[in-house]
PDB file of C-alpha atoms in Angstrom:
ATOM      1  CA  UNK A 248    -172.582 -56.646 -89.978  1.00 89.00           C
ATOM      2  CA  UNK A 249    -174.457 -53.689 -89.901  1.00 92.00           C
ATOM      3  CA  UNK A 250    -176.951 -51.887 -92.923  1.00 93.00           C
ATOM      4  CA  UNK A 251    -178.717 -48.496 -93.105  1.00 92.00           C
ATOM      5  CA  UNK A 252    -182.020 -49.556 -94.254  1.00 93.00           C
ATOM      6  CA  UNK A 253    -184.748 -47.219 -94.199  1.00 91.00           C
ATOM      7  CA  UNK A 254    -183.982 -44.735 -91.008  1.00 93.00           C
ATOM      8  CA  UNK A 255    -182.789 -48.126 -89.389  1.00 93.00           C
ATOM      9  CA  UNK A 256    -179.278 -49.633 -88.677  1.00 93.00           C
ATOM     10  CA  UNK A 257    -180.145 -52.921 -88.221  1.00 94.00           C
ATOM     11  CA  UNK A 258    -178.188 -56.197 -88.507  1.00 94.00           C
ATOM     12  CA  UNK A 259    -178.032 -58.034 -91.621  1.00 93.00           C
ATOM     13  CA  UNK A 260    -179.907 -60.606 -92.064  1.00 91.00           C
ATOM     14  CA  UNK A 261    -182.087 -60.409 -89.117  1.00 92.00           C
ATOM     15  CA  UNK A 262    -184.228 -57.087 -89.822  1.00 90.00           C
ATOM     16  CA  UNK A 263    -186.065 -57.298 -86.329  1.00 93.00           C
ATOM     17  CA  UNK A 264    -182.834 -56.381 -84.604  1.00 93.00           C
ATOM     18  CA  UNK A 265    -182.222 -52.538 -84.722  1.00 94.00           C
ATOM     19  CA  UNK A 266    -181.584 -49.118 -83.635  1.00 94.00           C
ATOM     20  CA  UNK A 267    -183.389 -46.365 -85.214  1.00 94.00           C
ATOM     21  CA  UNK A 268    -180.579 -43.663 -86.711  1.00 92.00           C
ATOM     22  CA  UNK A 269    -181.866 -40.907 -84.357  1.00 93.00           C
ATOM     23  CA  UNK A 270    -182.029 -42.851 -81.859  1.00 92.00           C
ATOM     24  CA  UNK A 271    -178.230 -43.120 -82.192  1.00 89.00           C
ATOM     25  CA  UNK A 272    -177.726 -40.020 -83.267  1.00 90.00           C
ATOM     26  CA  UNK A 273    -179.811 -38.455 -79.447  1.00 90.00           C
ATOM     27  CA  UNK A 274    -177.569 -41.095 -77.958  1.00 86.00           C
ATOM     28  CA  UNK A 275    -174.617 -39.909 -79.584  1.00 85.00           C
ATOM     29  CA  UNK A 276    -175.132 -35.933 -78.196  1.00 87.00           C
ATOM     30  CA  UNK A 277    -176.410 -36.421 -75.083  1.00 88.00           C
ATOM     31  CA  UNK A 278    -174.679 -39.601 -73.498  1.00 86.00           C
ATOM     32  CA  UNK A 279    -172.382 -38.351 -70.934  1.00 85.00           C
ATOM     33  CA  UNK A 280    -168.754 -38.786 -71.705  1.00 81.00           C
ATOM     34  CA  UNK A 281    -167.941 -41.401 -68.525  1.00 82.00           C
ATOM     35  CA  UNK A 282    -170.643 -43.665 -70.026  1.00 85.00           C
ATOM     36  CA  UNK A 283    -169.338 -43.857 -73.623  1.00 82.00           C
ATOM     37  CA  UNK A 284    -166.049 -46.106 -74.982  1.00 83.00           C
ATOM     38  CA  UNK A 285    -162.654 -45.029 -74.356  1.00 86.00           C
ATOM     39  CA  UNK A 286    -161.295 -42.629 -76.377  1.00 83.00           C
ATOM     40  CA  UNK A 287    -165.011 -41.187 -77.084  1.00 82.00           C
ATOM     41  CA  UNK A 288    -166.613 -37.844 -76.549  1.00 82.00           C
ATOM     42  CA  UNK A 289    -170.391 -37.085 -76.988  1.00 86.00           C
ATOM     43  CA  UNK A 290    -171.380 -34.923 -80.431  1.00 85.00           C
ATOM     44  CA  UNK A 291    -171.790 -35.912 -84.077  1.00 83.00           C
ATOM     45  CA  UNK A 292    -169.136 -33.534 -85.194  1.00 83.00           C
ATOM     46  CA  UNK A 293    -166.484 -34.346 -88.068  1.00 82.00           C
ATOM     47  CA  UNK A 294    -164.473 -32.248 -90.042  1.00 88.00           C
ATOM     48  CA  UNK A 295    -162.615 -33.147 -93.166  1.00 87.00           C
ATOM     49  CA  UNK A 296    -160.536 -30.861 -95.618  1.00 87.00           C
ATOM     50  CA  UNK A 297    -160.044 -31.572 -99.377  1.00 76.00           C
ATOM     51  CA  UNK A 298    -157.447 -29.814-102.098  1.00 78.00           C
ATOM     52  CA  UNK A 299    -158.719 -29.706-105.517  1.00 70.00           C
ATOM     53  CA  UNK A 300    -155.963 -30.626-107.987  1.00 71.00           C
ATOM     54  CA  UNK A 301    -157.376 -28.022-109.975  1.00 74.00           C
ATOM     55  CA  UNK A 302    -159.277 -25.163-109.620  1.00 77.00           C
ATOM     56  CA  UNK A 303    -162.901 -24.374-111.246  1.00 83.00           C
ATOM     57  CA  UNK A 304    -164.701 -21.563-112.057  1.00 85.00           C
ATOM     58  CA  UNK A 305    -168.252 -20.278-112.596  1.00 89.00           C
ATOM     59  CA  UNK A 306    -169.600 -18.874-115.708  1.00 92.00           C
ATOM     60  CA  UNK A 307    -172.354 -16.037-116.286  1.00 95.00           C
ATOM     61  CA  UNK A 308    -173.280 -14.070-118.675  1.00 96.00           C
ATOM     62  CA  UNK A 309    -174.943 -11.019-117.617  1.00 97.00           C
ATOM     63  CA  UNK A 310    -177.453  -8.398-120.397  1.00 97.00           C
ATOM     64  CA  UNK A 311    -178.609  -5.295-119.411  1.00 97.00           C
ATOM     65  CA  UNK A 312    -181.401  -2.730-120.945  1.00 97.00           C
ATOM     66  CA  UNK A 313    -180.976   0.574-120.154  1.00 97.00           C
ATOM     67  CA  UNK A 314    -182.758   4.165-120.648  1.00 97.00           C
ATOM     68  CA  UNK A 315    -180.019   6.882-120.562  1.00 97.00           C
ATOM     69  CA  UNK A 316    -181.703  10.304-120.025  1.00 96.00           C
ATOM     70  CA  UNK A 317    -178.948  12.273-122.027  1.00 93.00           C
ATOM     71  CA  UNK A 318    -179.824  15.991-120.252  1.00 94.00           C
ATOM     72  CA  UNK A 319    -179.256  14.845-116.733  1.00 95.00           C
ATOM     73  CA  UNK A 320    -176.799  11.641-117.393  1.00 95.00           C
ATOM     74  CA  UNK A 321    -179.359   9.355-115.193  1.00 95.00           C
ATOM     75  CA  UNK A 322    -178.953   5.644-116.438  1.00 96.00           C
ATOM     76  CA  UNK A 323    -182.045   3.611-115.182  1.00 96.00           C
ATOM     77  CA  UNK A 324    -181.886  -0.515-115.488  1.00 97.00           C
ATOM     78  CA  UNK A 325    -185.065  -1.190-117.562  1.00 97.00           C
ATOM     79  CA  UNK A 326    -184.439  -4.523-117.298  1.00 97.00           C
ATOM     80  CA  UNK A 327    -180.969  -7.089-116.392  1.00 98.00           C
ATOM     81  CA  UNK A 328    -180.557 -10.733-117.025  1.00 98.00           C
ATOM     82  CA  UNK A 329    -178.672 -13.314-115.558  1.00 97.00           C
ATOM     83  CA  UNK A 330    -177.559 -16.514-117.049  1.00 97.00           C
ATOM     84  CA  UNK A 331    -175.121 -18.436-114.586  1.00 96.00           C
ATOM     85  CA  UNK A 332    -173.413 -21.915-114.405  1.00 96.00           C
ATOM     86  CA  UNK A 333    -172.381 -22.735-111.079  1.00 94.00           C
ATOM     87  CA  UNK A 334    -172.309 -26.739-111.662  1.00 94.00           C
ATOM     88  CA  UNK A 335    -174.534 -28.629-109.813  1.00 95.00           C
ATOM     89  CA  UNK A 336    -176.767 -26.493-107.157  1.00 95.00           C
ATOM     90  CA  UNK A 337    -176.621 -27.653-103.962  1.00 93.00           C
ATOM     91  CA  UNK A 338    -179.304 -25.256-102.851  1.00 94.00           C
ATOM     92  CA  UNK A 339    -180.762 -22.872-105.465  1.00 94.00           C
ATOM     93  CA  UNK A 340    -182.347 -20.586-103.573  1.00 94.00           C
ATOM     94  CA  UNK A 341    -178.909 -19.367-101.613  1.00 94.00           C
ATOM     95  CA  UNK A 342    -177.414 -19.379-105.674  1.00 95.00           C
ATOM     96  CA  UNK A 343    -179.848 -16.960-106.619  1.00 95.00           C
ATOM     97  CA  UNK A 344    -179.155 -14.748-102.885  1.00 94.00           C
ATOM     98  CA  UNK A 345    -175.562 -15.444-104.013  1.00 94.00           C
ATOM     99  CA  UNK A 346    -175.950 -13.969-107.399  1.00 95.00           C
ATOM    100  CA  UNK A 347    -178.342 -10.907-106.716  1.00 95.00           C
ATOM    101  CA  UNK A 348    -175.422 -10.028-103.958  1.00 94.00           C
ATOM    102  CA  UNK A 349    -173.176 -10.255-106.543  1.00 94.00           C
ATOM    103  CA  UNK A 350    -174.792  -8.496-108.944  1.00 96.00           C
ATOM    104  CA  UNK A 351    -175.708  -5.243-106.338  1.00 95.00           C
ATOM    105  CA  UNK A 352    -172.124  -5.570-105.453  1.00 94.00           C
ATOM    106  CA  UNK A 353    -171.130  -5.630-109.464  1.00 95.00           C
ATOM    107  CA  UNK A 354    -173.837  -2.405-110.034  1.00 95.00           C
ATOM    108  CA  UNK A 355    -172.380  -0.254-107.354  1.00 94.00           C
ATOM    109  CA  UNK A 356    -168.874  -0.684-109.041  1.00 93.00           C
ATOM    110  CA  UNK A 357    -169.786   0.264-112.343  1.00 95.00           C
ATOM    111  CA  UNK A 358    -172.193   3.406-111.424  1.00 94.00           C
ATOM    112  CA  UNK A 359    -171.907   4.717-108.218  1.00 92.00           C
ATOM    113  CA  UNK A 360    -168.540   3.684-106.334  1.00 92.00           C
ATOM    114  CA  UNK A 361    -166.080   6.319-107.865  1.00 89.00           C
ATOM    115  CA  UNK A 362    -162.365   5.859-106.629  1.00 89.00           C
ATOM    116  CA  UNK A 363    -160.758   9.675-106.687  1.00 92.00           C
ATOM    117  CA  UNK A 364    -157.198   9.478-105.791  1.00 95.00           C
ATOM    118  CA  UNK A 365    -155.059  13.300-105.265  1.00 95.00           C
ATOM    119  CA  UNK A 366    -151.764  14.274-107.383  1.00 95.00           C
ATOM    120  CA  UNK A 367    -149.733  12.477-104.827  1.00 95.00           C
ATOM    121  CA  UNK A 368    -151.972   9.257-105.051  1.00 95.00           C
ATOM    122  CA  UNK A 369    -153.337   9.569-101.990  1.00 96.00           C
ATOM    123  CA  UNK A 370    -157.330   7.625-102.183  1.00 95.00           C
ATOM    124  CA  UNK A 371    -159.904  10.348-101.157  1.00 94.00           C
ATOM    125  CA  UNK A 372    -163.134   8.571-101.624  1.00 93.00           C
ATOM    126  CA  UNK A 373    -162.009   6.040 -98.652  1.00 93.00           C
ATOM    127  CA  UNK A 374    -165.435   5.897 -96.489  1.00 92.00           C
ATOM    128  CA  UNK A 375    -169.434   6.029 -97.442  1.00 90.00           C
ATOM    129  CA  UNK A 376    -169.061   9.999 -96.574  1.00 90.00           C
ATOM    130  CA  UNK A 377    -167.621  10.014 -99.933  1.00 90.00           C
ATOM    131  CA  UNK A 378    -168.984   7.595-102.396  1.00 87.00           C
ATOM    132  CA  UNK A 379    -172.104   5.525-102.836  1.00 88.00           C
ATOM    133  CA  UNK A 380    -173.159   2.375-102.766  1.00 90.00           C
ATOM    134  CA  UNK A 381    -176.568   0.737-103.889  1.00 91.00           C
ATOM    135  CA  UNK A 382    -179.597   0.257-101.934  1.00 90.00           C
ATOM    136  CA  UNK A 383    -181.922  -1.851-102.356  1.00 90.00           C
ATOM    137  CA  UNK A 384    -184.215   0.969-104.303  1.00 89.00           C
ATOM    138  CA  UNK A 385    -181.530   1.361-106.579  1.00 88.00           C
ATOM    139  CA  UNK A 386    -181.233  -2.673-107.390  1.00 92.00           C
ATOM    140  CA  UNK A 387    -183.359  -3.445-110.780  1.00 94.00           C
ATOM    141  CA  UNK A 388    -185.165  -6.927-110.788  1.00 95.00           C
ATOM    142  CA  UNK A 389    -183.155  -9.562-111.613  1.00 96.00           C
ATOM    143  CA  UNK A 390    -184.114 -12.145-113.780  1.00 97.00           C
ATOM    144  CA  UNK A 391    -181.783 -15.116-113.514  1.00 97.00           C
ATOM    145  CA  UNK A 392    -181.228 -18.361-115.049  1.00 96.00           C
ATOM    146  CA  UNK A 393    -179.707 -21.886-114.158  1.00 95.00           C
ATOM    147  CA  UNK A 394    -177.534 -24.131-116.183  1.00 95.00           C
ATOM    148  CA  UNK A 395    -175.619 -26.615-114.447  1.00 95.00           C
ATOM    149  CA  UNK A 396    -172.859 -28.346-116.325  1.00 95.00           C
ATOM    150  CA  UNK A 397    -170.811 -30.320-113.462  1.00 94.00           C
ATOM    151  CA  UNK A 398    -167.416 -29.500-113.211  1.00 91.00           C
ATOM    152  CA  UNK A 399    -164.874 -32.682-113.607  1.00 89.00           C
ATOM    153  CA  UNK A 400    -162.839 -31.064-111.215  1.00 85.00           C
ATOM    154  CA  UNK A 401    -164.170 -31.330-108.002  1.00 84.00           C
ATOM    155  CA  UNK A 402    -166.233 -34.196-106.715  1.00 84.00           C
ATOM    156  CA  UNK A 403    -170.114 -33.390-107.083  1.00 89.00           C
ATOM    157  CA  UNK A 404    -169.557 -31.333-109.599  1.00 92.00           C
ATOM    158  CA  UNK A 405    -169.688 -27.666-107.766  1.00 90.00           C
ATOM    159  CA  UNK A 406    -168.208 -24.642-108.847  1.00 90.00           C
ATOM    160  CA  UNK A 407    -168.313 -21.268-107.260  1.00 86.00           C
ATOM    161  CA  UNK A 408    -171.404 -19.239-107.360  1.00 87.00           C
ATOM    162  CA  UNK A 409    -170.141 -15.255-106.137  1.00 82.00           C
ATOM    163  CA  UNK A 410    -167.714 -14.636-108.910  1.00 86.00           C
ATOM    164  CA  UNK A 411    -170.781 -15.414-111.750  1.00 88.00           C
ATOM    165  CA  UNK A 412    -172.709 -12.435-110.361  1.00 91.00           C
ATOM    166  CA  UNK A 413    -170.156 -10.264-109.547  1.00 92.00           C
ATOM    167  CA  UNK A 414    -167.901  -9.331-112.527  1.00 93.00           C
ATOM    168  CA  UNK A 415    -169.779  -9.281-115.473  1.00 95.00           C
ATOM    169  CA  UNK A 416    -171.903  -5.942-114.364  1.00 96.00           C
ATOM    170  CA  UNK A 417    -169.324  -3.827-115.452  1.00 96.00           C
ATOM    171  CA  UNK A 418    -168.967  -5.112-119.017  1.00 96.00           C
ATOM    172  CA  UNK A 419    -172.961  -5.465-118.952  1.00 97.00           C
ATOM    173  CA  UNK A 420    -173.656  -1.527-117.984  1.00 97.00           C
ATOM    174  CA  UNK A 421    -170.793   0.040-120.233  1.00 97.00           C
ATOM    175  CA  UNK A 422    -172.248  -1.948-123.223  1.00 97.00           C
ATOM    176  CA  UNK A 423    -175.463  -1.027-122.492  1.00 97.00           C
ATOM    177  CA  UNK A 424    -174.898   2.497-122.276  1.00 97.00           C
ATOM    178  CA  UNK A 425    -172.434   2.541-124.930  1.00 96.00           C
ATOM    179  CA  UNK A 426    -175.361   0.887-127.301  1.00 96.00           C
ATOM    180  CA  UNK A 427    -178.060   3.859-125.729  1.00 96.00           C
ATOM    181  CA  UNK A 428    -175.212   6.092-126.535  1.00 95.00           C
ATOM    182  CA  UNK A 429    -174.501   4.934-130.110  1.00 94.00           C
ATOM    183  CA  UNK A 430    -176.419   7.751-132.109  1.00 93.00           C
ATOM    184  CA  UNK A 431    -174.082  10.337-130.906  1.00 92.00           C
ATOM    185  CA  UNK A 432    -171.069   8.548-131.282  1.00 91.00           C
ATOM    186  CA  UNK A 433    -170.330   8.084-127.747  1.00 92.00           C
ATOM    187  CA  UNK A 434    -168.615   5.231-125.989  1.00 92.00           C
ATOM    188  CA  UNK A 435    -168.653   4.429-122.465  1.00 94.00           C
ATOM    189  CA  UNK A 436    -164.733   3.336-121.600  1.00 92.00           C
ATOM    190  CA  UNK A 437    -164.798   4.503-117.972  1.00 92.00           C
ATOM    191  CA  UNK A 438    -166.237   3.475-114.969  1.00 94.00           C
ATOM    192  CA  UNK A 439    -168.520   4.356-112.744  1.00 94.00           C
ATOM    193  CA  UNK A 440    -170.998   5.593-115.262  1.00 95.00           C
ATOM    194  CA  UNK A 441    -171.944   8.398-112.825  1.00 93.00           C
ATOM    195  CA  UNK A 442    -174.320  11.130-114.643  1.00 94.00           C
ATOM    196  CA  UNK A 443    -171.470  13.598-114.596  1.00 93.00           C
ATOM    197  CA  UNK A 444    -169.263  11.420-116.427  1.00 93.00           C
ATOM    198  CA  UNK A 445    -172.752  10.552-118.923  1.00 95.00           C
ATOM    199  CA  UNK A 446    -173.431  13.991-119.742  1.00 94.00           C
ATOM    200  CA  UNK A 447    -169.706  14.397-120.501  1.00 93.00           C
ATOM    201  CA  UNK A 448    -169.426  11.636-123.004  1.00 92.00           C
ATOM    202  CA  UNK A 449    -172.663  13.147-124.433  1.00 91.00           C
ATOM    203  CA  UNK A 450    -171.295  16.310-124.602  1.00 89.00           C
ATOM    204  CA  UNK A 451    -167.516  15.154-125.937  1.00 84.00           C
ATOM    205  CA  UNK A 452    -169.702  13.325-128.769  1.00 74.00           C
ATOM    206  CA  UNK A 453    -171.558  16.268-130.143  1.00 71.00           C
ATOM    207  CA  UNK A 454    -168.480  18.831-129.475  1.00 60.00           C
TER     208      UNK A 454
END
């Protein structure tokens, strides 16, 4: 007959009689095994695994503003929002390191990281000798927002929180550009939106 009341387990009824919790807890690490029940070993340790029936998934919806300087093909992120639902937060500030990782890893994909395969399909661009990825000066400020609708999936509520930042940059920077773009008549279809492959859809347009 034993209640957690207040730091305490103590035994119901009788209040006066307890153990603090970290008491138990110090107890629990340090006592040496030969001094604990049968069958025991010192440590707090338990490990548990649990199969969704179902499987849930973030949501995010990503907006970019963009200057596109149309004589060198330079795109520069004048501004990029996030709005992501990863249910319930269990700890927002790793959700936002979450979603600003995916997000750098989302903008390298869609302007730097340029996969070049040969006539026999060979990959060439298959190290950072050969293809970019973004720095930290290259990464725009990212303004992000929380919504939390709990998932009915999964007890708590959680969802995923990398998959939110991580796609939608693509969409996000070819719709940008294509909108910066829209006077000439270009379209940005193809990724990475490297200034080469700008100043060609520039070009294309007015040809």
């Amino acid at each position: 007959d034993i209640e957690l009341v207040a730091g305490r387990a103590q035994v119901k009824g009788a209040p006066s009689l307890f153990v603090e919790i970290s008491d138990l807890a110090r107890r629990a690490i340090f006592t040496a095994a030969a001094e604990l029940p049968a069958g025991e070993e010192p440590g707090l340790d338990t490990t548990h695994y649990y199969e969704p029936p179902r499987v849930t998934f973030p949501n995010a919806t990503h907006v970019a503003i963009v200057d596109v300087d149309v004589e060198t093909g330079f795109v520069k992120i004048l501004r990029y929002v996030v709005a992501e639902d990863c249910g319930v937060m269990i700890n927002p500030m790793v959700v936002d390191g979450q979603v600003s990782g995916g997000v750098a890893q989302g903008l390298g994909g869609a302007m730097l990281e340029h996969l070049v395969y040969d006539e026999d399909g060979q990959l060439l661009t298959t190290s950072l000798m050969d293809y970019l990825v973004p720095s930290a000066a290259d990464m725009p400020t990212i303004e992000i927002g929380h919504i939390e609708t709990p998932s009915p999936l999964v007890p708590g509520g959680f969802k995923g929180a990398g998959e939110g930042g991580a796609i939608a940059p693509f969409g996000a920077l070819a719709n940008a550009v294509s909108d910066a773009l829209a006077p000439f008549g270009a379209q940005a279809c193809e990724l990475p939106l490297s200034p080469e492959r700008v100043r060609r859809l520039v070009s294309g347009a007015l040809a």
